[in-house]
Amino acid sequence: DIAVRPEGLEIRRDGAVTKFVQAVEQITFNARNALDKGQTVTAITERGVFAITEDGPLLTEVAPGVDVERDIFARMAFRPRVSADLKPMADFLFRPERFDLAAALRR
């Protein structure tokens, strides 16, 4: 249960399932194969953005209002690396009004 507030994301209640785990029963997308092909792999959640690298996930952006320890790390089965250049996620993503995603990505 989450809400978008002017000051950022409000996480009212976490779900029961841990999303970032050590192992899975079934693979629907293999990041290792994509990396081996020279592709860039990015995992985007409502809480943060992770670059998937040869060394594992790297937290690169955090949603406004999110506490990294409480709202991200405590909800993962492992501790990811954090970018030395950790940035806030784009604020337009958390506004209630509609926006032109294509125009925003061209900025």
mmCIF file of N, CA and C in Angstrom:
data_model
loop_
_atom_site.group_PDB
_atom_site.id
_atom_site.type_symbol
_atom_site.label_atom_id
_atom_site.label_comp_id
_atom_site.label_asym_id
_atom_site.label_seq_id
_atom_site.Cartn_x
_atom_site.Cartn_y
_atom_site.Cartn_z
ATOM 1 N N ASP A 1 0.861 -1.158 0.000
ATOM 2 C CA ASP A 1 0.000 0.000 0.000
ATOM 3 C C ASP A 1 0.911 1.225 0.000
ATOM 4 N N ILE A 2 0.908 1.966 -1.093
ATOM 5 C CA ILE A 2 1.752 3.153 -1.209
ATOM 6 C C ILE A 2 0.914 4.339 -1.668
ATOM 7 N N ALA A 3 1.434 5.523 -1.422
ATOM 8 C CA ALA A 3 0.793 6.750 -1.889
ATOM 9 C C ALA A 3 1.881 7.692 -2.367
ATOM 10 N N VAL A 4 1.525 8.511 -3.313
ATOM 11 C CA VAL A 4 2.443 9.537 -3.791
ATOM 12 C C VAL A 4 2.021 10.850 -3.158
ATOM 13 N N ARG A 5 2.911 11.424 -2.400
ATOM 14 C CA ARG A 5 2.680 12.685 -1.708
ATOM 15 C C ARG A 5 3.601 13.749 -2.301
ATOM 16 N N PRO A 6 3.317 15.023 -2.060
ATOM 17 C CA PRO A 6 4.199 16.076 -2.573
ATOM 18 C C PRO A 6 5.652 15.911 -2.106
ATOM 19 N N GLU A 7 5.846 15.366 -0.913
ATOM 20 C CA GLU A 7 7.201 15.181 -0.388
ATOM 21 C C GLU A 7 7.838 13.871 -0.853
ATOM 22 N N GLY A 8 7.086 13.051 -1.562
ATOM 23 C CA GLY A 8 7.645 11.809 -2.098
ATOM 24 C C GLY A 8 6.748 10.612 -1.858
ATOM 25 N N LEU A 9 7.323 9.453 -2.059
ATOM 26 C CA LEU A 9 6.602 8.199 -1.926
ATOM 27 C C LEU A 9 6.349 7.886 -0.454
ATOM 28 N N GLU A 10 5.131 7.511 -0.138
ATOM 29 C CA GLU A 10 4.796 7.085 1.221
ATOM 30 C C GLU A 10 4.448 5.604 1.168
ATOM 31 N N ILE A 11 5.217 4.801 1.864
ATOM 32 C CA ILE A 11 4.958 3.361 1.922
ATOM 33 C C ILE A 11 4.155 3.114 3.192
ATOM 34 N N ARG A 12 2.873 2.864 3.017
ATOM 35 C CA ARG A 12 1.981 2.678 4.171
ATOM 36 C C ARG A 12 2.077 1.264 4.739
ATOM 37 N N ARG A 13 2.214 0.298 3.829
ATOM 38 C CA ARG A 13 2.325 -1.091 4.280
ATOM 39 C C ARG A 13 3.058 -1.879 3.200
ATOM 40 N N ASP A 14 4.092 -2.598 3.616
ATOM 41 C CA ASP A 14 4.844 -3.434 2.689
ATOM 42 C C ASP A 14 4.074 -4.708 2.371
ATOM 43 N N GLY A 15 4.321 -5.248 1.187
ATOM 44 C CA GLY A 15 3.754 -6.538 0.824
ATOM 45 C C GLY A 15 4.444 -7.655 1.605
ATOM 46 N N ALA A 16 3.872 -8.828 1.567
ATOM 47 C CA ALA A 16 4.404 -9.956 2.321
ATOM 48 C C ALA A 16 5.555 -10.652 1.604
ATOM 49 N N VAL A 17 5.696 -10.429 0.297
ATOM 50 C CA VAL A 17 6.673 -11.163 -0.500
ATOM 51 C C VAL A 17 7.924 -10.317 -0.733
ATOM 52 N N THR A 18 9.082 -10.921 -0.492
ATOM 53 C CA THR A 18 10.356 -10.277 -0.794
ATOM 54 C C THR A 18 10.593 -10.398 -2.291
ATOM 55 N N LYS A 19 10.862 -9.291 -2.956
ATOM 56 C CA LYS A 19 10.993 -9.294 -4.415
ATOM 57 C C LYS A 19 12.412 -9.601 -4.894
ATOM 58 N N PHE A 20 13.415 -9.094 -4.199
ATOM 59 C CA PHE A 20 14.805 -9.362 -4.574
ATOM 60 C C PHE A 20 15.313 -10.492 -3.690
ATOM 61 N N VAL A 21 15.491 -11.671 -4.292
ATOM 62 C CA VAL A 21 15.876 -12.871 -3.548
ATOM 63 C C VAL A 21 17.172 -13.446 -4.113
ATOM 64 N N GLN A 22 17.764 -14.402 -3.392
ATOM 65 C CA GLN A 22 19.022 -15.027 -3.816
ATOM 66 C C GLN A 22 18.835 -16.003 -4.970
ATOM 67 N N ALA A 23 17.719 -16.732 -4.960
ATOM 68 C CA ALA A 23 17.478 -17.751 -5.988
ATOM 69 C C ALA A 23 15.990 -17.791 -6.315
ATOM 70 N N VAL A 24 15.670 -18.221 -7.537
ATOM 71 C CA VAL A 24 14.284 -18.314 -7.979
ATOM 72 C C VAL A 24 14.007 -19.706 -8.535
ATOM 73 N N GLU A 25 12.737 -20.063 -8.598
ATOM 74 C CA GLU A 25 12.346 -21.361 -9.146
ATOM 75 C C GLU A 25 12.377 -21.369 -10.663
ATOM 76 N N GLN A 26 12.056 -20.232 -11.266
ATOM 77 C CA GLN A 26 11.948 -20.158 -12.721
ATOM 78 C C GLN A 26 12.515 -18.832 -13.202
ATOM 79 N N ILE A 27 13.244 -18.872 -14.290
ATOM 80 C CA ILE A 27 13.831 -17.662 -14.861
ATOM 81 C C ILE A 27 13.004 -17.242 -16.076
ATOM 82 N N THR A 28 12.521 -16.007 -16.052
ATOM 83 C CA THR A 28 11.795 -15.485 -17.209
ATOM 84 C C THR A 28 12.665 -14.519 -18.011
ATOM 85 N N PHE A 29 13.683 -13.973 -17.370
ATOM 86 C CA PHE A 29 14.650 -13.100 -18.043
ATOM 87 C C PHE A 29 15.998 -13.362 -17.401
ATOM 88 N N ASN A 30 16.991 -13.643 -18.219
ATOM 89 C CA ASN A 30 18.316 -13.951 -17.701
ATOM 90 C C ASN A 30 19.243 -12.756 -17.916
ATOM 91 N N ALA A 31 19.469 -11.999 -16.852
ATOM 92 C CA ALA A 31 20.317 -10.811 -16.934
ATOM 93 C C ALA A 31 21.742 -11.174 -17.315
ATOM 94 N N ARG A 32 22.227 -12.304 -16.841
ATOM 95 C CA ARG A 32 23.596 -12.727 -17.165
ATOM 96 C C ARG A 32 23.756 -12.879 -18.684
ATOM 97 N N ASN A 33 22.791 -13.514 -19.328
ATOM 98 C CA ASN A 33 22.849 -13.666 -20.791
ATOM 99 C C ASN A 33 22.839 -12.314 -21.489
ATOM 100 N N ALA A 34 22.007 -11.407 -21.001
ATOM 101 C CA ALA A 34 21.940 -10.077 -21.604
ATOM 102 C C ALA A 34 23.265 -9.342 -21.439
ATOM 103 N N LEU A 35 23.849 -9.425 -20.259
ATOM 104 C CA LEU A 35 25.146 -8.775 -20.028
ATOM 105 C C LEU A 35 26.218 -9.384 -20.922
ATOM 106 N N ASP A 36 26.189 -10.703 -21.077
ATOM 107 C CA ASP A 36 27.160 -11.381 -21.940
ATOM 108 C C ASP A 36 27.043 -10.921 -23.392
ATOM 109 N N LYS A 37 25.853 -10.484 -23.789
ATOM 110 C CA LYS A 37 25.623 -9.982 -25.152
ATOM 111 C C LYS A 37 25.929 -8.491 -25.267
ATOM 112 N N GLY A 38 26.385 -7.882 -24.179
ATOM 113 C CA GLY A 38 26.718 -6.465 -24.189
ATOM 114 C C GLY A 38 25.530 -5.543 -23.960
ATOM 115 N N GLN A 39 24.410 -6.112 -23.532
ATOM 116 C CA GLN A 39 23.226 -5.300 -23.296
ATOM 117 C C GLN A 39 23.273 -4.664 -21.908
ATOM 118 N N THR A 40 22.582 -3.560 -21.765
ATOM 119 C CA THR A 40 22.430 -2.898 -20.476
ATOM 120 C C THR A 40 21.175 -3.437 -19.815
ATOM 121 N N VAL A 41 21.261 -3.749 -18.525
ATOM 122 C CA VAL A 41 20.102 -4.269 -17.806
ATOM 123 C C VAL A 41 19.821 -3.346 -16.621
ATOM 124 N N THR A 42 18.571 -2.901 -16.529
ATOM 125 C CA THR A 42 18.159 -2.004 -15.460
ATOM 126 C C THR A 42 16.876 -2.539 -14.842
ATOM 127 N N ALA A 43 16.824 -2.580 -13.521
ATOM 128 C CA ALA A 43 15.614 -2.981 -12.800
ATOM 129 C C ALA A 43 15.053 -1.726 -12.136
ATOM 130 N N ILE A 44 13.810 -1.399 -12.472
ATOM 131 C CA ILE A 44 13.178 -0.192 -11.950
ATOM 132 C C ILE A 44 12.006 -0.602 -11.070
ATOM 133 N N THR A 45 12.001 -0.113 -9.843
ATOM 134 C CA THR A 45 10.885 -0.348 -8.928
ATOM 135 C C THR A 45 10.319 1.003 -8.512
ATOM 136 N N GLU A 46 9.242 0.996 -7.750
ATOM 137 C CA GLU A 46 8.706 2.262 -7.260
ATOM 138 C C GLU A 46 9.634 2.901 -6.235
ATOM 139 N N ARG A 47 10.551 2.114 -5.683
ATOM 140 C CA ARG A 47 11.444 2.610 -4.632
ATOM 141 C C ARG A 47 12.822 3.008 -5.121
ATOM 142 N N GLY A 48 13.274 2.384 -6.185
ATOM 143 C CA GLY A 48 14.615 2.689 -6.656
ATOM 144 C C GLY A 48 14.914 2.087 -8.012
ATOM 145 N N VAL A 49 16.083 2.453 -8.522
ATOM 146 C CA VAL A 49 16.563 1.964 -9.812
ATOM 147 C C VAL A 49 17.875 1.232 -9.569
ATOM 148 N N PHE A 50 17.985 0.037 -10.146
ATOM 149 C CA PHE A 50 19.184 -0.782 -10.005
ATOM 150 C C PHE A 50 19.784 -1.049 -11.375
ATOM 151 N N ALA A 51 21.068 -0.772 -11.505
ATOM 152 C CA ALA A 51 21.800 -1.210 -12.695
ATOM 153 C C ALA A 51 22.254 -2.633 -12.385
ATOM 154 N N ILE A 52 21.946 -3.567 -13.262
ATOM 155 C CA ILE A 52 22.388 -4.942 -13.068
ATOM 156 C C ILE A 52 23.741 -5.067 -13.763
ATOM 157 N N THR A 53 24.765 -5.358 -12.986
ATOM 158 C CA THR A 53 26.138 -5.381 -13.491
ATOM 159 C C THR A 53 26.738 -6.765 -13.327
ATOM 160 N N GLU A 54 27.940 -6.935 -13.826
ATOM 161 C CA GLU A 54 28.657 -8.207 -13.653
ATOM 162 C C GLU A 54 28.825 -8.552 -12.176
ATOM 163 N N ASP A 55 28.879 -7.533 -11.323
ATOM 164 C CA ASP A 55 29.058 -7.734 -9.881
ATOM 165 C C ASP A 55 27.745 -7.760 -9.115
ATOM 166 N N GLY A 56 26.622 -7.814 -9.840
ATOM 167 C CA GLY A 56 25.317 -7.844 -9.195
ATOM 168 C C GLY A 56 24.626 -6.497 -9.254
ATOM 169 N N PRO A 57 23.474 -6.371 -8.573
ATOM 170 C CA PRO A 57 22.706 -5.134 -8.612
ATOM 171 C C PRO A 57 23.456 -3.970 -7.958
ATOM 172 N N LEU A 58 23.305 -2.802 -8.564
ATOM 173 C CA LEU A 58 23.902 -1.570 -8.050
ATOM 174 C C LEU A 58 22.781 -0.544 -7.953
ATOM 175 N N LEU A 59 22.468 -0.103 -6.749
ATOM 176 C CA LEU A 59 21.429 0.902 -6.545
ATOM 177 C C LEU A 59 21.956 2.238 -7.059
ATOM 178 N N THR A 60 21.264 2.816 -8.047
ATOM 179 C CA THR A 60 21.734 4.052 -8.670
ATOM 180 C C THR A 60 20.818 5.244 -8.406
ATOM 181 N N GLU A 61 19.531 4.986 -8.137
ATOM 182 C CA GLU A 61 18.575 6.067 -7.892
ATOM 183 C C GLU A 61 17.594 5.626 -6.811
ATOM 184 N N VAL A 62 17.125 6.598 -6.032
ATOM 185 C CA VAL A 62 16.169 6.328 -4.962
ATOM 186 C C VAL A 62 14.985 7.279 -5.099
ATOM 187 N N ALA A 63 13.786 6.749 -4.877
ATOM 188 C CA ALA A 63 12.573 7.562 -4.946
ATOM 189 C C ALA A 63 12.552 8.585 -3.811
ATOM 190 N N PRO A 64 12.004 9.763 -4.065
ATOM 191 C CA PRO A 64 11.878 10.745 -2.992
ATOM 192 C C PRO A 64 10.984 10.195 -1.884
ATOM 193 N N GLY A 65 11.385 10.430 -0.635
ATOM 194 C CA GLY A 65 10.616 9.945 0.509
ATOM 195 C C GLY A 65 10.992 8.552 0.968
ATOM 196 N N VAL A 66 11.851 7.864 0.223
ATOM 197 C CA VAL A 66 12.237 6.490 0.560
ATOM 198 C C VAL A 66 13.514 6.491 1.403
ATOM 199 N N ASP A 67 13.484 5.747 2.489
ATOM 200 C CA ASP A 67 14.667 5.543 3.315
ATOM 201 C C ASP A 67 15.362 4.283 2.801
ATOM 202 N N VAL A 68 16.596 4.398 2.357
ATOM 203 C CA VAL A 68 17.304 3.280 1.719
ATOM 204 C C VAL A 68 17.390 2.071 2.647
ATOM 205 N N GLU A 69 17.770 2.270 3.887
ATOM 206 C CA GLU A 69 17.895 1.137 4.828
ATOM 207 C C GLU A 69 16.549 0.477 5.098
ATOM 208 N N ARG A 70 15.576 1.266 5.508
ATOM 209 C CA ARG A 70 14.273 0.732 5.925
ATOM 210 C C ARG A 70 13.428 0.240 4.755
ATOM 211 N N ASP A 71 13.372 1.017 3.677
ATOM 212 C CA ASP A 71 12.427 0.742 2.602
ATOM 213 C C ASP A 71 12.997 -0.082 1.452
ATOM 214 N N ILE A 72 14.307 -0.191 1.373
ATOM 215 C CA ILE A 72 14.910 -0.981 0.297
ATOM 216 C C ILE A 72 15.704 -2.146 0.868
ATOM 217 N N PHE A 73 16.766 -1.864 1.594
ATOM 218 C CA PHE A 73 17.644 -2.942 2.083
ATOM 219 C C PHE A 73 16.915 -3.926 2.994
ATOM 220 N N ALA A 74 16.065 -3.435 3.871
ATOM 221 C CA ALA A 74 15.348 -4.323 4.804
ATOM 222 C C ALA A 74 14.359 -5.231 4.090
ATOM 223 N N ARG A 75 14.009 -4.903 2.844
ATOM 224 C CA ARG A 75 13.050 -5.690 2.078
ATOM 225 C C ARG A 75 13.714 -6.606 1.059
ATOM 226 N N MET A 76 15.043 -6.715 1.126
ATOM 227 C CA MET A 76 15.781 -7.558 0.175
ATOM 228 C C MET A 76 16.438 -8.715 0.918
ATOM 229 N N ALA A 77 16.648 -9.818 0.210
ATOM 230 C CA ALA A 77 17.280 -10.994 0.797
ATOM 231 C C ALA A 77 18.808 -10.875 0.782
ATOM 232 N N PHE A 78 19.322 -9.808 0.222
ATOM 233 C CA PHE A 78 20.769 -9.559 0.178
ATOM 234 C C PHE A 78 20.969 -8.050 0.144
ATOM 235 N N ARG A 79 22.195 -7.628 0.365
ATOM 236 C CA ARG A 79 22.493 -6.194 0.362
ATOM 237 C C ARG A 79 23.197 -5.828 -0.943
ATOM 238 N N PRO A 80 22.553 -5.007 -1.763
ATOM 239 C CA PRO A 80 23.182 -4.622 -3.025
ATOM 240 C C PRO A 80 24.259 -3.561 -2.794
ATOM 241 N N ARG A 81 25.064 -3.358 -3.798
ATOM 242 C CA ARG A 81 26.018 -2.257 -3.761
ATOM 243 C C ARG A 81 25.254 -0.963 -4.026
ATOM 244 N N VAL A 82 25.823 0.141 -3.596
ATOM 245 C CA VAL A 82 25.206 1.449 -3.782
ATOM 246 C C VAL A 82 26.166 2.315 -4.569
ATOM 247 N N SER A 83 25.662 2.972 -5.582
ATOM 248 C CA SER A 83 26.477 3.852 -6.408
ATOM 249 C C SER A 83 27.070 4.981 -5.575
ATOM 250 N N ALA A 84 28.318 5.317 -5.837
ATOM 251 C CA ALA A 84 28.945 6.464 -5.183
ATOM 252 C C ALA A 84 28.255 7.748 -5.620
ATOM 253 N N ASP A 85 27.528 7.682 -6.737
ATOM 254 C CA ASP A 85 26.810 8.827 -7.288
ATOM 255 C C ASP A 85 25.301 8.583 -7.195
ATOM 256 N N LEU A 86 24.819 8.118 -6.034
ATOM 257 C CA LEU A 86 23.400 7.820 -5.834
ATOM 258 C C LEU A 86 22.577 9.088 -6.049
ATOM 259 N N LYS A 87 21.547 8.972 -6.898
ATOM 260 C CA LYS A 87 20.735 10.133 -7.277
ATOM 261 C C LYS A 87 19.281 9.897 -6.904
ATOM 262 N N PRO A 88 18.518 10.977 -6.781
ATOM 263 C CA PRO A 88 17.069 10.815 -6.602
ATOM 264 C C PRO A 88 16.441 10.456 -7.955
ATOM 265 N N MET A 89 15.394 9.654 -7.920
ATOM 266 C CA MET A 89 14.643 9.369 -9.134
ATOM 267 C C MET A 89 13.985 10.668 -9.592
ATOM 268 N N ALA A 90 13.705 10.774 -10.872
ATOM 269 C CA ALA A 90 13.102 11.981 -11.435
ATOM 270 C C ALA A 90 11.796 12.303 -10.726
ATOM 271 N N ASP A 91 11.653 13.534 -10.268
ATOM 272 C CA ASP A 91 10.468 13.906 -9.505
ATOM 273 C C ASP A 91 9.181 13.863 -10.323
ATOM 274 N N PHE A 92 9.266 14.033 -11.648
ATOM 275 C CA PHE A 92 8.038 14.004 -12.458
ATOM 276 C C PHE A 92 7.364 12.641 -12.405
ATOM 277 N N LEU A 93 8.103 11.599 -12.059
ATOM 278 C CA LEU A 93 7.521 10.262 -11.954
ATOM 279 C C LEU A 93 6.541 10.155 -10.784
ATOM 280 N N PHE A 94 6.647 11.071 -9.841
ATOM 281 C CA PHE A 94 5.861 10.992 -8.617
ATOM 282 C C PHE A 94 4.820 12.108 -8.505
ATOM 283 N N ARG A 95 4.545 12.764 -9.600
ATOM 284 C CA ARG A 95 3.502 13.790 -9.632
ATOM 285 C C ARG A 95 2.188 13.150 -10.078
ATOM 286 N N PRO A 96 1.070 13.637 -9.560
ATOM 287 C CA PRO A 96 -0.220 13.029 -9.921
ATOM 288 C C PRO A 96 -0.673 13.345 -11.348
ATOM 289 N N GLU A 97 -0.194 14.452 -11.914
ATOM 290 C CA GLU A 97 -0.653 14.801 -13.255
ATOM 291 C C GLU A 97 0.047 13.951 -14.316
ATOM 292 N N ARG A 98 -0.574 13.857 -15.477
ATOM 293 C CA ARG A 98 -0.002 13.112 -16.596
ATOM 294 C C ARG A 98 1.236 13.842 -17.107
ATOM 295 N N PHE A 99 2.124 13.075 -17.737
ATOM 296 C CA PHE A 99 3.302 13.679 -18.351
ATOM 297 C C PHE A 99 3.648 12.920 -19.614
ATOM 298 N N ASP A 100 4.413 13.556 -20.460
ATOM 299 C CA ASP A 100 4.848 12.966 -21.732
ATOM 300 C C ASP A 100 6.168 12.228 -21.485
ATOM 301 N N LEU A 101 6.117 10.925 -21.334
ATOM 302 C CA LEU A 101 7.313 10.143 -21.015
ATOM 303 C C LEU A 101 8.372 10.278 -22.111
ATOM 304 N N ALA A 102 7.972 10.232 -23.350
ATOM 305 C CA ALA A 102 8.948 10.337 -24.448
ATOM 306 C C ALA A 102 9.697 11.672 -24.368
ATOM 307 N N ALA A 103 8.986 12.751 -24.102
ATOM 308 C CA ALA A 103 9.637 14.066 -23.980
ATOM 309 C C ALA A 103 10.552 14.105 -22.757
ATOM 310 N N ALA A 104 10.107 13.515 -21.674
ATOM 311 C CA ALA A 104 10.915 13.507 -20.469
ATOM 312 C C ALA A 104 12.214 12.731 -20.664
ATOM 313 N N LEU A 105 12.166 11.658 -21.415
ATOM 314 C CA LEU A 105 13.365 10.842 -21.652
ATOM 315 C C LEU A 105 14.358 11.524 -22.584
ATOM 316 N N ARG A 106 13.864 12.456 -23.401
ATOM 317 C CA ARG A 106 14.756 13.190 -24.314
ATOM 318 C C ARG A 106 15.541 14.270 -23.606
ATOM 319 N N ARG A 107 15.160 14.634 -22.392
ATOM 320 C CA ARG A 107 15.836 15.709 -21.652
ATOM 321 C C ARG A 107 17.251 15.349 -21.326
#
